[in-house]
Amino acid sequence: MENFQYEVESWLDIPPDSGFSMYHFPYGICAREGGLPIACSAIGPFVIDLVRLYDEGFLDGTSVRRETLTGRYLNPLIASGKRVTNGLRARLQRLLSVSTGQEAREKLRNALVPATEVQMLLPVDIRDYTDFYSSREHATNVGTMFRDPDNALLPNWLHLPVGYHGRASSIVVSGTPVKRPHGQMIAQGAEAPHFGPSRLLDFELEMGFVIGKSSELGKPIPIEEAEDYIFGLALFNDWSARDIQKWEYVPLGPFLGKNFASTMAPWIVPLEALDPFRVEGPEQEPEVLPYLKSPGKKNYDIHLEVGIRPEGGEETTVCRSNFKYMYWSMAQQLAHHTVNGCNVNVGDLYASGTISGPTPDSYGSMLELSWRGTKPVQMADGTNRKFILDGDTVTLRGYAQSGHIRVGFGEAAGKILPAE
Amino acid sequence: MENFQYEVESWLDIPPDSGFSMYHFPYGICAREGGLPIACSAIGPFVIDLVRLYDEGFLDGTSVRRETLTGRYLNPLIASGKRVTNGLRARLQRLLSVSTGQEAREKLRNALVPATEVQMLLPVDIRDYTDFYSSREHATNVGTMFRDPDNALLPNWLHLPVGYHGRASSIVVSGTPVKRPHGQMIAQGAEAPHFGPSRLLDFELEMGFVIGKSSELGKPIPIEEAEDYIFGLALFNDWSARDIQKWEYVPLGPFLGKNFASTMAPWIVPLEALDPFRVEGPEQEPEVLPYLKSPGKKNYDIHLEVGIRPEGGEETTVCRSNFKYMYWSMAQQLAHHTVNGCNVNVGDLYASGTISGPTPDSYGSMLELSWRGTKPVQMADGTNRKFILDGDTVTLRGYAQSGHIRVGFGEAAGKILPAE
């Protein structure tokens, strides 16, 4: 089996700012017009047709089975295990490196499809979906706005990664338009709620991770093993209707304010592609309980941005944040989620919660950026935004960079359509 | 296509108190020892092997496809639609009626397997699972205990069916033992939480319904059509660890206090089997918003019971309740769940929330029965219970009866194993 290299040149001309570099090789599902879905990876401006590579014999010896490449979802490939999926990534890197001969290069070119010629599909058949609330800055901002600035964090927040179950059926792939939801909400001072389109529609900048290995009911995943269960990461926009959410969420949590849609990037970034970007997380004080102790570099330095583009207009970047700010790591989230014996399945999705940083321009939602509507966000076209308007396209982007090593997350974009 | 009859005699000897009567025909998945899973129904003490019936030609003309009977789950059969599944029930009724000739009866006997000779399996591949909180008595009891007796219901409760997303992966079929979960909890007056086995383990008497028809993202299900999407009902025990739940649930709702396990009955009772038991629900005051208005008989008169059997001991019935007490009907729950465009899929499960009645012996959880541990429940063996002990088997049972028409729900049973 090949090993992944960190000094390697390609025979392809890959722009240096491409997130789909020789040090990456994400996984996705795409389809040519009228074609069947296939598993793919990406390099520079191309998607890599993995079925074609398989059929040409380029994957011989990687233990990849063809039937794991031809389904609607990546789940069977993911379930093959990290040895297989990372072995395949190392093979892709070698095939695209200058060590590959001229004849093979010609054949390989046939498996490279301009990304503009395919449609990217939702990559995973998502089973259970959980959303955490793991950014201290976000929880503090929300607590300050809605409760008490002096006691912004609730008593449990520093002791456990607060999370709740979300809706899997309404998770859509980047590019899918999202209809402004109707719902119940209550006007300030009103005695009874009214029904109508949400007026406080928001995004939430999040990162999701996809489970790569199932666990057994009744068997917690020890924190030291948690990363073995994480296949990879994807950008995630947890659209939120703040007015619906506010009225409904006591005492059992967010429901219709969230489950009308969430937008996921089409590319899953394998956890191992992020090894060069590991960093330590924030210090945790008070000390966490033993089952949550996880010393070392369990956070990841990933630049994140959110842009809003009005209908027919120019995009404004409204947020620049970083995944490294998370107070609770993915390993801690997974260890906590399963400590009571809850089982996980390949294809489960676990999202971080809004990723806000320490500065006002790093807040990961309009609620925080506009501070509940009191500080409208200036847009490049001269308008401003308290929340998201009809026709706005919200796009999440992300990349990690360390020296010449760059790993991109693609984007998670969605345009808001008016309520019907 | 046959029609279902309400005056019909069987050539089989069916005990009059059997819930699996000639007016029922539920659906399940079973397996003989070492055998493959098959779709089945039930009559008296027998399960009906539907594959065998199909292969003998008894289902000719019903539009049932064989491949919908041979999978691990009922989803494909359910997705065939109510016309097919109710047509099949009418056929089963006719086959087992005295109008069937002697020769056919002999052949039919080969498809009747004593229920004791098969294992019942989880019947549905559950996609999204939502738990509601729709019993006014339950919400009032909880609000009285934990908040304010004079304002027990939160302001939203009478305006919408409060609900939250739950965990599908840990739903198990009746008979599966449940391990007492570990988790974080905080002692009265303590500054920091501790970790250990839950000491306040509880059941919740609930009814779940299974979706039979998928809807499209962005398209609400109007309340008049909601029942078309409900395939059938099953008993459901939403096990709850009250100490874990209490510490974790603010502000995003119950999580690890619930998702260690839920127990579902193996039999799905088709909605149409419950037609004779339709009743009007409680009056709704204040008036609900138009999208929740649903006049007529949308509740169901179904007797429910909960028994606790200590290890090696005698069972005590600790609760007698009724599904008719629900303040919010299933139609209202589904209309509300989708009014923001959230889509549903075949195999989704929607549970009622704890079904408590007006009298103290009808409360559907130990939390209420023992009034937070202040009124221990007397057991037949002389012990008492505040919550559930290791070795206890909790069994939910249910049936509906109108004259000679009886429809049983089987049982949802689970034994608590000690924490490891």
JSON list of N, CA, C and O in Angstrom, two decimals, chain A residues 220-239:
[
{"chain": "A", "resi": 220, "resn": "PRO", "atom": "N", "xyz": [-19.99, 2.36, 24.80]},
{"chain": "A", "resi": 220, "resn": "PRO", "atom": "CA", "xyz": [-19.46, 3.70, 24.56]},
{"chain": "A", "resi": 220, "resn": "PRO", "atom": "C", "xyz": [-18.17, 3.65, 23.72]},
{"chain": "A", "resi": 220, "resn": "PRO", "atom": "O", "xyz": [-17.44, 2.67, 23.76]},
{"chain": "A", "resi": 221, "resn": "ILE", "atom": "N", "xyz": [-17.94, 4.71, 22.98]},
{"chain": "A", "resi": 221, "resn": "ILE", "atom": "CA", "xyz": [-16.68, 4.86, 22.25]},
{"chain": "A", "resi": 221, "resn": "ILE", "atom": "C", "xyz": [-15.72, 5.62, 23.15]},
{"chain": "A", "resi": 221, "resn": "ILE", "atom": "O", "xyz": [-15.96, 6.79, 23.46]},
{"chain": "A", "resi": 222, "resn": "PRO", "atom": "N", "xyz": [-14.63, 4.96, 23.59]},
{"chain": "A", "resi": 222, "resn": "PRO", "atom": "CA", "xyz": [-13.68, 5.68, 24.46]},
{"chain": "A", "resi": 222, "resn": "PRO", "atom": "C", "xyz": [-13.07, 6.85, 23.68]},
{"chain": "A", "resi": 222, "resn": "PRO", "atom": "O", "xyz": [-12.85, 6.75, 22.48]},
{"chain": "A", "resi": 223, "resn": "ILE", "atom": "N", "xyz": [-12.76, 7.93, 24.38]},
{"chain": "A", "resi": 223, "resn": "ILE", "atom": "CA", "xyz": [-12.30, 9.13, 23.69]},
{"chain": "A", "resi": 223, "resn": "ILE", "atom": "C", "xyz": [-11.01, 8.88, 22.91]},
{"chain": "A", "resi": 223, "resn": "ILE", "atom": "O", "xyz": [-10.81, 9.46, 21.84]},
{"chain": "A", "resi": 224, "resn": "GLU", "atom": "N", "xyz": [-10.17, 7.97, 23.37]},
{"chain": "A", "resi": 224, "resn": "GLU", "atom": "CA", "xyz": [-8.93, 7.69, 22.64]},
{"chain": "A", "resi": 224, "resn": "GLU", "atom": "C", "xyz": [-9.21, 7.06, 21.28]},
{"chain": "A", "resi": 224, "resn": "GLU", "atom": "O", "xyz": [-8.36, 7.10, 20.39]},
{"chain": "A", "resi": 225, "resn": "GLU", "atom": "N", "xyz": [-10.36, 6.42, 21.14]},
{"chain": "A", "resi": 225, "resn": "GLU", "atom": "CA", "xyz": [-10.68, 5.76, 19.87]},
{"chain": "A", "resi": 225, "resn": "GLU", "atom": "C", "xyz": [-11.61, 6.59, 19.00]},
{"chain": "A", "resi": 225, "resn": "GLU", "atom": "O", "xyz": [-11.93, 6.20, 17.88]},
{"chain": "A", "resi": 226, "resn": "ALA", "atom": "N", "xyz": [-12.05, 7.73, 19.50]},
{"chain": "A", "resi": 226, "resn": "ALA", "atom": "CA", "xyz": [-13.12, 8.47, 18.82]},
{"chain": "A", "resi": 226, "resn": "ALA", "atom": "C", "xyz": [-12.74, 8.82, 17.38]},
{"chain": "A", "resi": 226, "resn": "ALA", "atom": "O", "xyz": [-13.56, 8.70, 16.46]},
{"chain": "A", "resi": 227, "resn": "GLU", "atom": "N", "xyz": [-11.49, 9.24, 17.16]},
{"chain": "A", "resi": 227, "resn": "GLU", "atom": "CA", "xyz": [-11.14, 9.68, 15.80]},
{"chain": "A", "resi": 227, "resn": "GLU", "atom": "C", "xyz": [-11.14, 8.52, 14.80]},
{"chain": "A", "resi": 227, "resn": "GLU", "atom": "O", "xyz": [-11.28, 8.75, 13.59]},
{"chain": "A", "resi": 228, "resn": "ASP", "atom": "N", "xyz": [-11.01, 7.29, 15.27]},
{"chain": "A", "resi": 228, "resn": "ASP", "atom": "CA", "xyz": [-11.12, 6.14, 14.37]},
{"chain": "A", "resi": 228, "resn": "ASP", "atom": "C", "xyz": [-12.50, 6.04, 13.74]},
{"chain": "A", "resi": 228, "resn": "ASP", "atom": "O", "xyz": [-12.68, 5.41, 12.70]},
{"chain": "A", "resi": 229, "resn": "TYR", "atom": "N", "xyz": [-13.49, 6.64, 14.41]},
{"chain": "A", "resi": 229, "resn": "TYR", "atom": "CA", "xyz": [-14.87, 6.56, 13.93]},
{"chain": "A", "resi": 229, "resn": "TYR", "atom": "C", "xyz": [-15.25, 7.73, 13.02]},
{"chain": "A", "resi": 229, "resn": "TYR", "atom": "O", "xyz": [-16.34, 7.77, 12.48]},
{"chain": "A", "resi": 230, "resn": "ILE", "atom": "N", "xyz": [-14.34, 8.70, 12.89]},
{"chain": "A", "resi": 230, "resn": "ILE", "atom": "CA", "xyz": [-14.65, 9.89, 12.10]},
{"chain": "A", "resi": 230, "resn": "ILE", "atom": "C", "xyz": [-14.07, 9.72, 10.70]},
{"chain": "A", "resi": 230, "resn": "ILE", "atom": "O", "xyz": [-12.85, 9.69, 10.52]},
{"chain": "A", "resi": 231, "resn": "PHE", "atom": "N", "xyz": [-14.94, 9.61, 9.71]},
{"chain": "A", "resi": 231, "resn": "PHE", "atom": "CA", "xyz": [-14.47, 9.45, 8.34]},
{"chain": "A", "resi": 231, "resn": "PHE", "atom": "C", "xyz": [-13.96, 10.78, 7.80]},
{"chain": "A", "resi": 231, "resn": "PHE", "atom": "O", "xyz": [-12.85, 10.89, 7.29]},
{"chain": "A", "resi": 232, "resn": "GLY", "atom": "N", "xyz": [-14.79, 11.80, 7.88]},
{"chain": "A", "resi": 232, "resn": "GLY", "atom": "CA", "xyz": [-14.36, 13.06, 7.30]},
{"chain": "A", "resi": 232, "resn": "GLY", "atom": "C", "xyz": [-15.32, 14.19, 7.62]},
{"chain": "A", "resi": 232, "resn": "GLY", "atom": "O", "xyz": [-16.35, 13.99, 8.27]},
{"chain": "A", "resi": 233, "resn": "LEU", "atom": "N", "xyz": [-14.98, 15.38, 7.13]},
{"chain": "A", "resi": 233, "resn": "LEU", "atom": "CA", "xyz": [-15.68, 16.61, 7.50]},
{"chain": "A", "resi": 233, "resn": "LEU", "atom": "C", "xyz": [-16.28, 17.29, 6.27]},
{"chain": "A", "resi": 233, "resn": "LEU", "atom": "O", "xyz": [-15.77, 17.15, 5.16]},
{"chain": "A", "resi": 234, "resn": "ALA", "atom": "N", "xyz": [-17.33, 18.05, 6.51]},
{"chain": "A", "resi": 234, "resn": "ALA", "atom": "CA", "xyz": [-17.94, 18.81, 5.42]},
{"chain": "A", "resi": 234, "resn": "ALA", "atom": "C", "xyz": [-18.54, 20.10, 5.98]},
{"chain": "A", "resi": 234, "resn": "ALA", "atom": "O", "xyz": [-19.06, 20.11, 7.10]},
{"chain": "A", "resi": 235, "resn": "LEU", "atom": "N", "xyz": [-18.49, 21.14, 5.18]},
{"chain": "A", "resi": 235, "resn": "LEU", "atom": "CA", "xyz": [-19.13, 22.40, 5.55]},
{"chain": "A", "resi": 235, "resn": "LEU", "atom": "C", "xyz": [-20.64, 22.20, 5.69]},
{"chain": "A", "resi": 235, "resn": "LEU", "atom": "O", "xyz": [-21.24, 21.44, 4.93]},
{"chain": "A", "resi": 236, "resn": "PHE", "atom": "N", "xyz": [-21.23, 22.92, 6.63]},
{"chain": "A", "resi": 236, "resn": "PHE", "atom": "CA", "xyz": [-22.63, 22.67, 6.95]},
{"chain": "A", "resi": 236, "resn": "PHE", "atom": "C", "xyz": [-23.30, 23.98, 7.37]},
{"chain": "A", "resi": 236, "resn": "PHE", "atom": "O", "xyz": [-22.82, 24.67, 8.26]},
{"chain": "A", "resi": 237, "resn": "ASN", "atom": "N", "xyz": [-24.38, 24.32, 6.72]},
{"chain": "A", "resi": 237, "resn": "ASN", "atom": "CA", "xyz": [-25.16, 25.50, 7.09]},
{"chain": "A", "resi": 237, "resn": "ASN", "atom": "C", "xyz": [-26.47, 25.07, 7.73]},
{"chain": "A", "resi": 237, "resn": "ASN", "atom": "O", "xyz": [-27.36, 24.54, 7.06]},
{"chain": "A", "resi": 238, "resn": "ASP", "atom": "N", "xyz": [-26.57, 25.31, 9.01]},
{"chain": "A", "resi": 238, "resn": "ASP", "atom": "CA", "xyz": [-27.76, 24.94, 9.78]},
{"chain": "A", "resi": 238, "resn": "ASP", "atom": "C", "xyz": [-28.73, 26.13, 9.76]},
{"chain": "A", "resi": 238, "resn": "ASP", "atom": "O", "xyz": [-28.86, 26.87, 10.73]},
{"chain": "A", "resi": 239, "resn": "TRP", "atom": "N", "xyz": [-29.41, 26.29, 8.61]},
{"chain": "A", "resi": 239, "resn": "TRP", "atom": "CA", "xyz": [-30.38, 27.38, 8.45]},
{"chain": "A", "resi": 239, "resn": "TRP", "atom": "C", "xyz": [-31.31, 27.46, 9.66]},
{"chain": "A", "resi": 239, "resn": "TRP", "atom": "O", "xyz": [-31.78, 26.41, 10.13]}
]
